[in-house]
PDB file of C-alpha atoms and ligand atoms in Angstrom:
ATOM      1  CA  MET A   1      13.978  19.954  12.719  1.00  0.00           C
ATOM      2  CA  ALA A   2      15.709  23.283  13.186  1.00  0.00           C
ATOM      3  CA  ASP A   3      12.940  24.689  15.411  1.00  0.00           C
ATOM      4  CA  GLU A   4      12.547  21.642  17.655  1.00  0.00           C
ATOM      5  CA  ARG A   5      13.247  22.369  21.304  1.00  0.00           C
ATOM      6  CA  ILE A   6      15.616  20.071  23.178  1.00  0.00           C
ATOM      7  CA  ALA A   7      15.072  19.423  26.894  1.00  0.00           C
ATOM      8  CA  LEU A   8      17.018  17.311  29.367  1.00  0.00           C
ATOM      9  CA  VAL A   9      15.589  16.267  32.741  1.00  0.00           C
ATOM     10  CA  THR A  10      17.810  14.727  35.435  1.00  0.00           C
ATOM     11  CA  GLY A  11      16.424  11.929  37.608  1.00  0.00           C
ATOM     12  CA  ALA A  12      13.775  11.399  34.939  1.00  0.00           C
ATOM     13  CA  ASN A  13      13.339   7.625  35.185  1.00  0.00           C
ATOM     14  CA  LYS A  14      10.562   7.952  37.767  1.00  0.00           C
ATOM     15  CA  GLY A  15       8.557  10.266  40.004  1.00  0.00           C
ATOM     16  CA  ILE A  16       8.271  13.977  39.289  1.00  0.00           C
ATOM     17  CA  GLY A  17      11.183  13.856  36.819  1.00  0.00           C
ATOM     18  CA  ALA A  18       9.434  11.224  34.680  1.00  0.00           C
ATOM     19  CA  ALA A  19       6.224  13.274  34.799  1.00  0.00           C
ATOM     20  CA  ILE A  20       8.143  16.394  33.703  1.00  0.00           C
ATOM     21  CA  ALA A  21       9.784  14.477  30.847  1.00  0.00           C
ATOM     22  CA  GLU A  22       6.429  13.014  29.788  1.00  0.00           C
ATOM     23  CA  GLY A  23       4.728  16.424  29.904  1.00  0.00           C
ATOM     24  CA  LEU A  24       7.472  18.068  27.846  1.00  0.00           C
ATOM     25  CA  ALA A  25       7.394  15.251  25.273  1.00  0.00           C
ATOM     26  CA  ALA A  26       3.605  15.660  25.035  1.00  0.00           C
ATOM     27  CA  GLN A  27       4.181  19.354  24.256  1.00  0.00           C
ATOM     28  CA  GLY A  28       6.354  18.341  21.302  1.00  0.00           C
ATOM     29  CA  LEU A  29       9.806  18.914  22.780  1.00  0.00           C
ATOM     30  CA  SER A  30      12.629  16.448  22.062  1.00  0.00           C
ATOM     31  CA  VAL A  31      13.248  15.127  25.537  1.00  0.00           C
ATOM     32  CA  VAL A  32      16.320  13.444  26.957  1.00  0.00           C
ATOM     33  CA  VAL A  33      15.578  11.300  30.004  1.00  0.00           C
ATOM     34  CA  ALA A  34      18.745  11.474  32.111  1.00  0.00           C
ATOM     35  CA  ALA A  35      19.001   8.669  34.649  1.00  0.00           C
ATOM     36  CA  ARG A  36      21.798   7.108  36.669  1.00  0.00           C
ATOM     37  CA  ASP A  37      20.455   3.642  35.864  1.00  0.00           C
ATOM     38  CA  ALA A  38      20.715   3.367  32.076  1.00  0.00           C
ATOM     39  CA  ALA A  39      18.193   0.518  31.757  1.00  0.00           C
ATOM     40  CA  ARG A  40      15.515   2.268  33.833  1.00  0.00           C
ATOM     41  CA  GLY A  41      16.129   5.531  31.960  1.00  0.00           C
ATOM     42  CA  ALA A  42      15.763   3.754  28.621  1.00  0.00           C
ATOM     43  CA  GLU A  43      12.528   2.099  29.774  1.00  0.00           C
ATOM     44  CA  THR A  44      10.961   5.441  30.754  1.00  0.00           C
ATOM     45  CA  ALA A  45      12.216   7.065  27.545  1.00  0.00           C
ATOM     46  CA  ARG A  46      10.606   4.307  25.479  1.00  0.00           C
ATOM     47  CA  ARG A  47       7.314   4.685  27.336  1.00  0.00           C
ATOM     48  CA  ILE A  48       7.051   8.449  26.776  1.00  0.00           C
ATOM     49  CA  GLY A  49       8.672   8.730  23.331  1.00  0.00           C
ATOM     50  CA  ALA A  50      11.965  10.294  24.419  1.00  0.00           C
ATOM     51  CA  GLN A  51      15.674   9.518  24.230  1.00  0.00           C
ATOM     52  CA  ALA A  52      17.786   8.460  27.193  1.00  0.00           C
ATOM     53  CA  VAL A  53      21.229   9.218  28.515  1.00  0.00           C
ATOM     54  CA  MET A  54      23.061   7.815  31.527  1.00  0.00           C
ATOM     55  CA  LEU A  55      23.805  10.570  34.045  1.00  0.00           C
ATOM     56  CA  ASP A  56      24.679  10.367  37.736  1.00  0.00           C
ATOM     57  CA  VAL A  57      24.691  13.920  39.079  1.00  0.00           C
ATOM     58  CA  THR A  58      27.317  13.016  41.700  1.00  0.00           C
ATOM     59  CA  ASP A  59      29.832  11.713  39.178  1.00  0.00           C
ATOM     60  CA  ASP A  60      32.017  14.085  37.124  1.00  0.00           C
ATOM     61  CA  ALA A  61      32.842  11.562  34.394  1.00  0.00           C
ATOM     62  CA  SER A  62      29.206  10.553  33.948  1.00  0.00           C
ATOM     63  CA  VAL A  63      28.036  14.172  33.677  1.00  0.00           C
ATOM     64  CA  THR A  64      30.822  15.094  31.234  1.00  0.00           C
ATOM     65  CA  ALA A  65      30.025  12.048  29.085  1.00  0.00           C
ATOM     66  CA  ALA A  66      26.299  12.866  29.098  1.00  0.00           C
ATOM     67  CA  ALA A  67      26.958  16.462  27.980  1.00  0.00           C
ATOM     68  CA  LYS A  68      29.163  15.182  25.158  1.00  0.00           C
ATOM     69  CA  GLU A  69      26.460  12.746  24.100  1.00  0.00           C
ATOM     70  CA  VAL A  70      23.832  15.515  23.957  1.00  0.00           C
ATOM     71  CA  ARG A  71      26.255  17.749  22.048  1.00  0.00           C
ATOM     72  CA  ASP A  72      26.910  14.980  19.524  1.00  0.00           C
ATOM     73  CA  ARG A  73      23.193  14.206  19.129  1.00  0.00           C
ATOM     74  CA  PHE A  74      21.720  17.734  19.089  1.00  0.00           C
ATOM     75  CA  GLY A  75      24.512  20.319  19.226  1.00  0.00           C
ATOM     76  CA  ARG A  76      22.617  22.361  21.810  1.00  0.00           C
ATOM     77  CA  LEU A  77      20.163  22.323  24.730  1.00  0.00           C
ATOM     78  CA  ASP A  78      17.164  24.652  25.214  1.00  0.00           C
ATOM     79  CA  VAL A  79      15.759  23.435  28.554  1.00  0.00           C
ATOM     80  CA  LEU A  80      17.675  21.931  31.479  1.00  0.00           C
ATOM     81  CA  VAL A  81      15.604  20.633  34.390  1.00  0.00           C
ATOM     82  CA  ASN A  82      17.713  19.857  37.461  1.00  0.00           C
ATOM     83  CA  ASN A  83      15.242  17.499  39.113  1.00  0.00           C
ATOM     84  CA  ALA A  84      17.348  14.674  40.625  1.00  0.00           C
ATOM     85  CA  GLY A  85      17.207  14.882  44.392  1.00  0.00           C
ATOM     86  CA  ILE A  86      17.222  12.798  47.544  1.00  0.00           C
ATOM     87  CA  SER A  87      15.614  13.262  50.944  1.00  0.00           C
ATOM     88  CA  GLY A  88      18.505  11.659  52.818  1.00  0.00           C
ATOM     89  CA  GLY A  89      16.156   9.792  55.131  1.00  0.00           C
ATOM     90  CA  ARG A  90      15.643  10.522  58.772  1.00  0.00           C
ATOM     91  CA  SER A  91      19.146  10.918  60.316  1.00  0.00           C
ATOM     92  CA  GLN A  92      18.957  14.703  60.077  1.00  0.00           C
ATOM     93  CA  ALA A  93      17.396  15.884  63.334  1.00  0.00           C
ATOM     94  CA  PRO A  94      19.384  18.745  64.869  1.00  0.00           C
ATOM     95  CA  GLY A  95      21.045  17.272  67.939  1.00  0.00           C
ATOM     96  CA  ALA A  96      21.404  13.833  66.354  1.00  0.00           C
ATOM     97  CA  VAL A  97      22.865  14.657  62.979  1.00  0.00           C
ATOM     98  CA  ASP A  98      24.882  12.202  60.973  1.00  0.00           C
ATOM     99  CA  LEU A  99      27.259  14.500  59.068  1.00  0.00           C
ATOM    100  CA  GLY A 100      27.848  11.877  56.378  1.00  0.00           C
ATOM    101  CA  THR A 101      24.112  11.954  55.589  1.00  0.00           C
ATOM    102  CA  ILE A 102      24.175  15.730  55.254  1.00  0.00           C
ATOM    103  CA  ARG A 103      27.176  15.551  52.910  1.00  0.00           C
ATOM    104  CA  THR A 104      25.402  12.935  50.775  1.00  0.00           C
ATOM    105  CA  ILE A 105      22.315  15.149  50.497  1.00  0.00           C
ATOM    106  CA  PHE A 106      24.374  18.173  49.465  1.00  0.00           C
ATOM    107  CA  GLU A 107      26.383  16.087  46.986  1.00  0.00           C
ATOM    108  CA  THR A 108      23.167  15.332  45.071  1.00  0.00           C
ATOM    109  CA  ASN A 109      20.818  18.270  45.757  1.00  0.00           C
ATOM    110  CA  LEU A 110      23.347  21.116  45.510  1.00  0.00           C
ATOM    111  CA  TYR A 111      26.747  20.062  44.129  1.00  0.00           C
ATOM    112  CA  GLY A 112      24.983  17.804  41.619  1.00  0.00           C
ATOM    113  CA  VAL A 113      23.054  20.790  40.262  1.00  0.00           C
ATOM    114  CA  ILE A 114      26.242  22.831  39.980  1.00  0.00           C
ATOM    115  CA  ARG A 115      28.082  19.950  38.274  1.00  0.00           C
ATOM    116  CA  VAL A 116      25.289  19.383  35.729  1.00  0.00           C
ATOM    117  CA  THR A 117      24.650  23.079  35.074  1.00  0.00           C
ATOM    118  CA  GLU A 118      28.346  23.807  34.484  1.00  0.00           C
ATOM    119  CA  ALA A 119      28.683  20.846  32.097  1.00  0.00           C
ATOM    120  CA  PHE A 120      25.618  21.803  30.039  1.00  0.00           C
ATOM    121  CA  LEU A 121      26.169  25.586  30.001  1.00  0.00           C
ATOM    122  CA  PRO A 122      28.013  25.614  26.661  1.00  0.00           C
ATOM    123  CA  LEU A 123      25.088  23.712  25.112  1.00  0.00           C
ATOM    124  CA  LEU A 124      22.533  26.058  26.722  1.00  0.00           C
ATOM    125  CA  ARG A 125      24.479  29.040  25.375  1.00  0.00           C
ATOM    126  CA  ALA A 126      24.131  27.450  21.926  1.00  0.00           C
ATOM    127  CA  GLY A 127      20.378  27.013  22.511  1.00  0.00           C
ATOM    128  CA  THR A 128      17.498  29.369  21.812  1.00  0.00           C
ATOM    129  CA  ASP A 129      15.496  31.058  24.576  1.00  0.00           C
ATOM    130  CA  ALA A 130      17.295  28.710  26.970  1.00  0.00           C
ATOM    131  CA  ARG A 131      15.873  27.979  30.398  1.00  0.00           C
ATOM    132  CA  ILE A 132      17.226  26.274  33.519  1.00  0.00           C
ATOM    133  CA  ILE A 133      14.656  25.038  36.020  1.00  0.00           C
ATOM    134  CA  ASN A 134      15.802  23.807  39.413  1.00  0.00           C
ATOM    135  CA  VAL A 135      13.404  21.528  41.275  1.00  0.00           C
ATOM    136  CA  SER A 136      13.603  22.894  44.792  1.00  0.00           C
ATOM    137  CA  SER A 137      11.071  22.464  47.597  1.00  0.00           C
ATOM    138  CA  GLY A 138       8.758  24.613  49.681  1.00  0.00           C
ATOM    139  CA  THR A 139      10.783  23.321  52.639  1.00  0.00           C
ATOM    140  CA  GLY A 140      13.642  25.474  51.304  1.00  0.00           C
ATOM    141  CA  SER A 141      11.599  28.631  51.900  1.00  0.00           C
ATOM    142  CA  LEU A 142      12.945  30.522  54.910  1.00  0.00           C
ATOM    143  CA  ALA A 143       9.749  32.601  54.878  1.00  0.00           C
ATOM    144  CA  TRP A 144       7.459  29.573  55.171  1.00  0.00           C
ATOM    145  CA  MET A 145       9.699  27.803  57.700  1.00  0.00           C
ATOM    146  CA  THR A 146       9.641  30.829  60.001  1.00  0.00           C
ATOM    147  CA  ASP A 147       5.923  31.599  59.598  1.00  0.00           C
ATOM    148  CA  PRO A 148       4.178  30.184  62.697  1.00  0.00           C
ATOM    149  CA  SER A 149       0.906  29.945  60.754  1.00  0.00           C
ATOM    150  CA  HIS A 150       2.457  27.774  58.030  1.00  0.00           C
ATOM    151  CA  GLY A 151       2.192  23.979  58.154  1.00  0.00           C
ATOM    152  CA  PHE A 152       5.974  23.618  57.973  1.00  0.00           C
ATOM    153  CA  ALA A 153       6.353  25.341  61.354  1.00  0.00           C
ATOM    154  CA  VAL A 154       4.812  22.370  63.153  1.00  0.00           C
ATOM    155  CA  ARG A 155       6.882  19.718  61.370  1.00  0.00           C
ATOM    156  CA  GLY A 156      10.070  18.218  62.770  1.00  0.00           C
ATOM    157  CA  SER A 157      13.352  19.997  62.041  1.00  0.00           C
ATOM    158  CA  MET A 158      15.929  18.651  59.606  1.00  0.00           C
ATOM    159  CA  ALA A 159      19.538  19.813  59.265  1.00  0.00           C
ATOM    160  CA  GLY A 160      20.003  18.423  55.746  1.00  0.00           C
ATOM    161  CA  TYR A 161      17.275  18.292  53.106  1.00  0.00           C
ATOM    162  CA  PRO A 162      15.578  21.692  53.597  1.00  0.00           C
ATOM    163  CA  VAL A 163      18.975  23.347  54.043  1.00  0.00           C
ATOM    164  CA  SER A 164      20.121  21.910  50.704  1.00  0.00           C
ATOM    165  CA  LYS A 165      17.019  23.342  49.022  1.00  0.00           C
ATOM    166  CA  THR A 166      17.522  26.799  50.578  1.00  0.00           C
ATOM    167  CA  ALA A 167      21.070  26.689  49.214  1.00  0.00           C
ATOM    168  CA  LEU A 168      19.691  25.596  45.838  1.00  0.00           C
ATOM    169  CA  ASN A 169      17.403  28.633  45.872  1.00  0.00           C
ATOM    170  CA  MET A 170      20.353  30.983  46.372  1.00  0.00           C
ATOM    171  CA  LEU A 171      22.268  29.096  43.695  1.00  0.00           C
ATOM    172  CA  THR A 172      19.327  29.713  41.357  1.00  0.00           C
ATOM    173  CA  VAL A 173      19.505  33.451  41.980  1.00  0.00           C
ATOM    174  CA  GLN A 174      23.277  33.519  41.480  1.00  0.00           C
ATOM    175  CA  TYR A 175      23.085  31.665  38.134  1.00  0.00           C
ATOM    176  CA  ALA A 176      20.139  33.837  37.047  1.00  0.00           C
ATOM    177  CA  ARG A 177      22.213  36.963  37.655  1.00  0.00           C
ATOM    178  CA  ALA A 178      25.277  35.535  35.943  1.00  0.00           C
ATOM    179  CA  LEU A 179      23.388  34.291  32.879  1.00  0.00           C
ATOM    180  CA  SER A 180      21.033  37.222  32.294  1.00  0.00           C
ATOM    181  CA  GLY A 181      23.460  38.601  29.702  1.00  0.00           C
ATOM    182  CA  ASP A 182      23.264  35.302  27.801  1.00  0.00           C
ATOM    183  CA  GLY A 183      19.452  35.425  27.720  1.00  0.00           C
ATOM    184  CA  ILE A 184      19.240  32.235  29.800  1.00  0.00           C
ATOM    185  CA  THR A 185      16.569  32.248  32.509  1.00  0.00           C
ATOM    186  CA  VAL A 186      17.093  30.362  35.767  1.00  0.00           C
ATOM    187  CA  ASN A 187      14.256  29.637  38.192  1.00  0.00           C
ATOM    188  CA  ALA A 188      13.517  27.417  41.165  1.00  0.00           C
ATOM    189  CA  ILE A 189      10.211  25.635  41.609  1.00  0.00           C
ATOM    190  CA  ALA A 190       8.384  23.948  44.467  1.00  0.00           C
ATOM    191  CA  PRO A 191       6.418  20.964  43.134  1.00  0.00           C
ATOM    192  CA  GLY A 192       4.331  20.555  46.301  1.00  0.00           C
ATOM    193  CA  ALA A 193       4.198  17.352  48.302  1.00  0.00           C
ATOM    194  CA  CYS A 194       3.570  14.557  45.783  1.00  0.00           C
ATOM    195  CA  ALA A 195       3.123  10.800  46.058  1.00  0.00           C
ATOM    196  CA  THR A 196       6.416   9.353  44.779  1.00  0.00           C
ATOM    197  CA  ASP A 197       9.000   6.858  46.065  1.00  0.00           C
ATOM    198  CA  PHE A 198      10.613   9.876  47.782  1.00  0.00           C
ATOM    199  CA  SER A 199       7.585  10.555  50.009  1.00  0.00           C
ATOM    200  CA  ALA A 200       6.706   6.846  50.380  1.00  0.00           C
ATOM    201  CA  ALA A 201      10.191   6.137  51.775  1.00  0.00           C
ATOM    202  CA  LEU A 202       9.533   8.768  54.451  1.00  0.00           C
ATOM    203  CA  GLY A 203       6.259   7.049  55.298  1.00  0.00           C
ATOM    204  CA  ILE A 204       4.184   9.970  54.010  1.00  0.00           C
ATOM    205  CA  THR A 205       0.932   9.195  52.183  1.00  0.00           C
ATOM    206  CA  LEU A 206      -0.131  11.875  49.707  1.00  0.00           C
ATOM    207  CA  GLU A 207      -2.847  12.330  47.105  1.00  0.00           C
ATOM    208  CA  ARG A 208      -1.120  14.916  44.920  1.00  0.00           C
ATOM    209  CA  THR A 209       0.348  13.169  41.880  1.00  0.00           C
ATOM    210  CA  ALA A 210       3.780  13.551  40.310  1.00  0.00           C
ATOM    211  CA  ALA A 211       2.025  14.955  37.215  1.00  0.00           C
ATOM    212  CA  GLN A 212       0.461  17.695  39.343  1.00  0.00           C
ATOM    213  CA  GLY A 213       3.894  18.485  40.767  1.00  0.00           C
ATOM    214  CA  ALA A 214       5.388  18.565  37.269  1.00  0.00           C
ATOM    215  CA  ALA A 215       2.871  21.046  35.842  1.00  0.00           C
ATOM    216  CA  VAL A 216       4.677  24.188  37.053  1.00  0.00           C
ATOM    217  CA  VAL A 217       7.890  22.991  35.384  1.00  0.00           C
ATOM    218  CA  ILE A 218       6.164  22.286  32.081  1.00  0.00           C
ATOM    219  CA  ASP A 219       4.566  25.770  32.122  1.00  0.00           C
ATOM    220  CA  LEU A 220       7.901  27.398  32.880  1.00  0.00           C
ATOM    221  CA  ALA A 221       9.709  25.381  30.208  1.00  0.00           C
ATOM    222  CA  THR A 222       7.195  26.025  27.437  1.00  0.00           C
ATOM    223  CA  GLY A 223       5.302  29.234  28.321  1.00  0.00           C
ATOM    224  CA  THR A 224       5.788  32.623  26.700  1.00  0.00           C
ATOM    225  CA  ALA A 225       6.424  34.313  30.067  1.00  0.00           C
ATOM    226  CA  ARG A 226      10.161  34.361  30.814  1.00  0.00           C
ATOM    227  CA  PRO A 227      10.647  35.124  34.504  1.00  0.00           C
ATOM    228  CA  THR A 228      14.110  34.671  35.947  1.00  0.00           C
ATOM    229  CA  ALA A 229      15.439  34.455  39.510  1.00  0.00           C
ATOM    230  CA  SER A 230      11.935  33.431  40.658  1.00  0.00           C
ATOM    231  CA  PHE A 231      10.738  30.753  43.051  1.00  0.00           C
ATOM    232  CA  LEU A 232       7.436  29.413  41.749  1.00  0.00           C
ATOM    233  CA  SER A 233       4.761  26.829  42.460  1.00  0.00           C
ATOM    234  CA  ASP A 234       1.547  26.117  40.568  1.00  0.00           C
ATOM    235  CA  GLU A 235      -0.094  28.688  42.871  1.00  0.00           C
ATOM    236  CA  GLY A 236       2.355  31.461  41.913  1.00  0.00           C
ATOM    237  CA  GLU A 237       5.389  32.971  43.635  1.00  0.00           C
ATOM    238  CA  VAL A 238       6.776  31.170  46.672  1.00  0.00           C
ATOM    239  CA  PRO A 239       8.287  33.535  49.249  1.00  0.00           C
ATOM    240  CA  TRP A 240      12.034  32.939  49.550  1.00  0.00           C
TER     241      TRP A 240
HETATM  242  N1  NAP B 301       7.845  14.194  46.200  1.00  0.00           N
HETATM  243  C1  NAP B 301       7.733  15.300  46.903  1.00  0.00           C
HETATM  244  O1  NAP B 301       6.828  15.440  47.729  1.00  0.00           O
HETATM  245  C2  NAP B 301       8.700  16.438  46.682  1.00  0.00           C
HETATM  246  C3  NAP B 301       8.398  17.676  47.293  1.00  0.00           C
HETATM  247  C4  NAP B 301       9.254  18.749  47.082  1.00  0.00           C
HETATM  248  C5  NAP B 301      10.365  18.595  46.268  1.00  0.00           C
HETATM  249  N2  NAP B 301      10.627  17.395  45.685  1.00  0.00           N
HETATM  250  C6  NAP B 301      11.812  17.295  44.829  1.00  0.00           C
HETATM  251  O2  NAP B 301      11.441  16.766  43.566  1.00  0.00           O
HETATM  252  C7  NAP B 301      12.545  16.090  42.975  1.00  0.00           C
HETATM  253  C8  NAP B 301      12.094  14.718  42.506  1.00  0.00           C
HETATM  254  O3  NAP B 301      11.650  13.994  43.626  1.00  0.00           O
HETATM  255  P1  NAP B 301      10.622  12.764  43.513  1.00  0.00           P
HETATM  256  O4  NAP B 301       9.599  12.958  44.556  1.00  0.00           O
HETATM  257  O5  NAP B 301      10.211  12.536  42.128  1.00  0.00           O
HETATM  258  O6  NAP B 301      11.580  11.588  44.033  1.00  0.00           O
HETATM  259  P2  NAP B 301      11.871  10.117  43.485  1.00  0.00           P
HETATM  260  O7  NAP B 301      10.638   9.477  42.974  1.00  0.00           O
HETATM  261  O8  NAP B 301      12.649   9.466  44.558  1.00  0.00           O
HETATM  262  O9  NAP B 301      12.817  10.412  42.220  1.00  0.00           O
HETATM  263  C9  NAP B 301      14.082  10.989  42.395  1.00  0.00           C
HETATM  264  C10 NAP B 301      14.843  10.845  41.104  1.00  0.00           C
HETATM  265  O10 NAP B 301      16.144  11.400  41.312  1.00  0.00           O
HETATM  266  C11 NAP B 301      17.079  10.424  40.888  1.00  0.00           C
HETATM  267  N3  NAP B 301      18.380  10.554  41.514  1.00  0.00           N
HETATM  268  C12 NAP B 301      18.706  10.510  42.823  1.00  0.00           C
HETATM  269  N4  NAP B 301      20.029  10.625  42.976  1.00  0.00           N
HETATM  270  C13 NAP B 301      20.563  10.743  41.724  1.00  0.00           C
HETATM  271  C14 NAP B 301      21.861  10.869  41.215  1.00  0.00           C
HETATM  272  N5  NAP B 301      22.938  10.880  42.012  1.00  0.00           N
HETATM  273  N6  NAP B 301      22.023  11.005  39.874  1.00  0.00           N
HETATM  274  C15 NAP B 301      20.969  10.977  39.052  1.00  0.00           C
HETATM  275  N7  NAP B 301      19.698  10.812  39.463  1.00  0.00           N
HETATM  276  C16 NAP B 301      19.507  10.703  40.795  1.00  0.00           C
HETATM  277  C17 NAP B 301      16.437   9.085  41.196  1.00  0.00           C
HETATM  278  O11 NAP B 301      17.089   8.039  40.496  1.00  0.00           O
HETATM  279  P3  NAP B 301      16.988   6.496  41.005  1.00  0.00           P
HETATM  280  O12 NAP B 301      15.670   5.962  40.541  1.00  0.00           O
HETATM  281  O13 NAP B 301      18.168   5.852  40.342  1.00  0.00           O
HETATM  282  O14 NAP B 301      17.112   6.519  42.507  1.00  0.00           O
HETATM  283  C18 NAP B 301      15.044   9.378  40.683  1.00  0.00           C
HETATM  284  O15 NAP B 301      14.979   9.292  39.289  1.00  0.00           O
HETATM  285  C19 NAP B 301      13.648  16.070  44.037  1.00  0.00           C
HETATM  286  O16 NAP B 301      14.585  17.093  43.772  1.00  0.00           O
HETATM  287  C20 NAP B 301      12.892  16.359  45.331  1.00  0.00           C
HETATM  288  O17 NAP B 301      13.719  16.991  46.289  1.00  0.00           O
HETATM  289  C21 NAP B 301       9.832  16.307  45.876  1.00  0.00           C
END
C-alpha cells in the first residue's frame, strides 16, 4: 500500500520496545521488530503481526545489513524508534566506577543511537512525515536531578546510565536542528519507571506497565502534532 506507514523499533523483542511495536501495529503501521536475537525478534513479530530484522545497535555490520534489508523490503522508513538501551547494572557509583561499564553503557545508549540513526537516515529522507523518537529517561533530566524536591534527588548517584541519557537528549536536539530542513522531527521521550526486565534486574518492583511507558511514543509516532527537539512524557514536556 502506497500510504502505509513503516516503523522500525530497536530492542523490540521485549519490554517497552515490544509494547511500542505492538501499539504501532495496532494503529495500522507496518512495523519492523528489530532485535539482536533473531529468534526472539521473530517470535515477538509473529505475536503482534509485524516483521522482524536482526539488529545489534553496537555492531556496524549488523546495523548496515538491517538498513539494507528494510530498504529492499520497503524502500523507505517513516518512523524510527531508538529504544534499545541498557542500565549497565550497579558498578556506576561515583568513587567506585568501573570505566568499562560506563563505556558499555555509552556504546549501546548513545553510540548505538548514532549508528542506527546514521544508517537509516537515507530511508527516513525517502519517507513521508518522518519521525525519529529516542527513548531517553527522566534520569537524563538535569533539571529533575538538581531539583531537591524531585524524587531523583534522593536516589543514589550513577556515573553511567543517567549521563548516557543526558547525552542522548543533547543528541536529540542536535539531530532535530540538522534535520529540520528535511522535514524530519526528532524527539526524546521519558517512558516513566516501568516493570520490565530492565527494572527487575535492578531489584526495583514497579506497577507501571511497559504499555503505559510506550503510550507517549505511539502518540508521537502517529499523532497530528509534529513537535521537534522536545523531551516528552505522557504528562507533557519534561524539563531538560
Ligand atoms: N523500564 C524502565 O523503567 C525505564 C525507564 C526509563 C527509560 N527506560 C528506557 O527504555 C528503553 C527500554 O527499556 P526496557 O525497560 O524495555 O528494558 P528491557 O526490557 O531490558 O529491554 C531492552 C531491550 O533493548 C535491547 N537491547 C539491549 N542492548 C541491545 C543491543 N546492543 N542491540 C539491540 N538491542 C539491544 C534488549 O535486547 P535483549 O533482549 O537481546 O537483551 C531488549 O530488547 C531503554 O532505552 C531504557 O533505558 C526504561
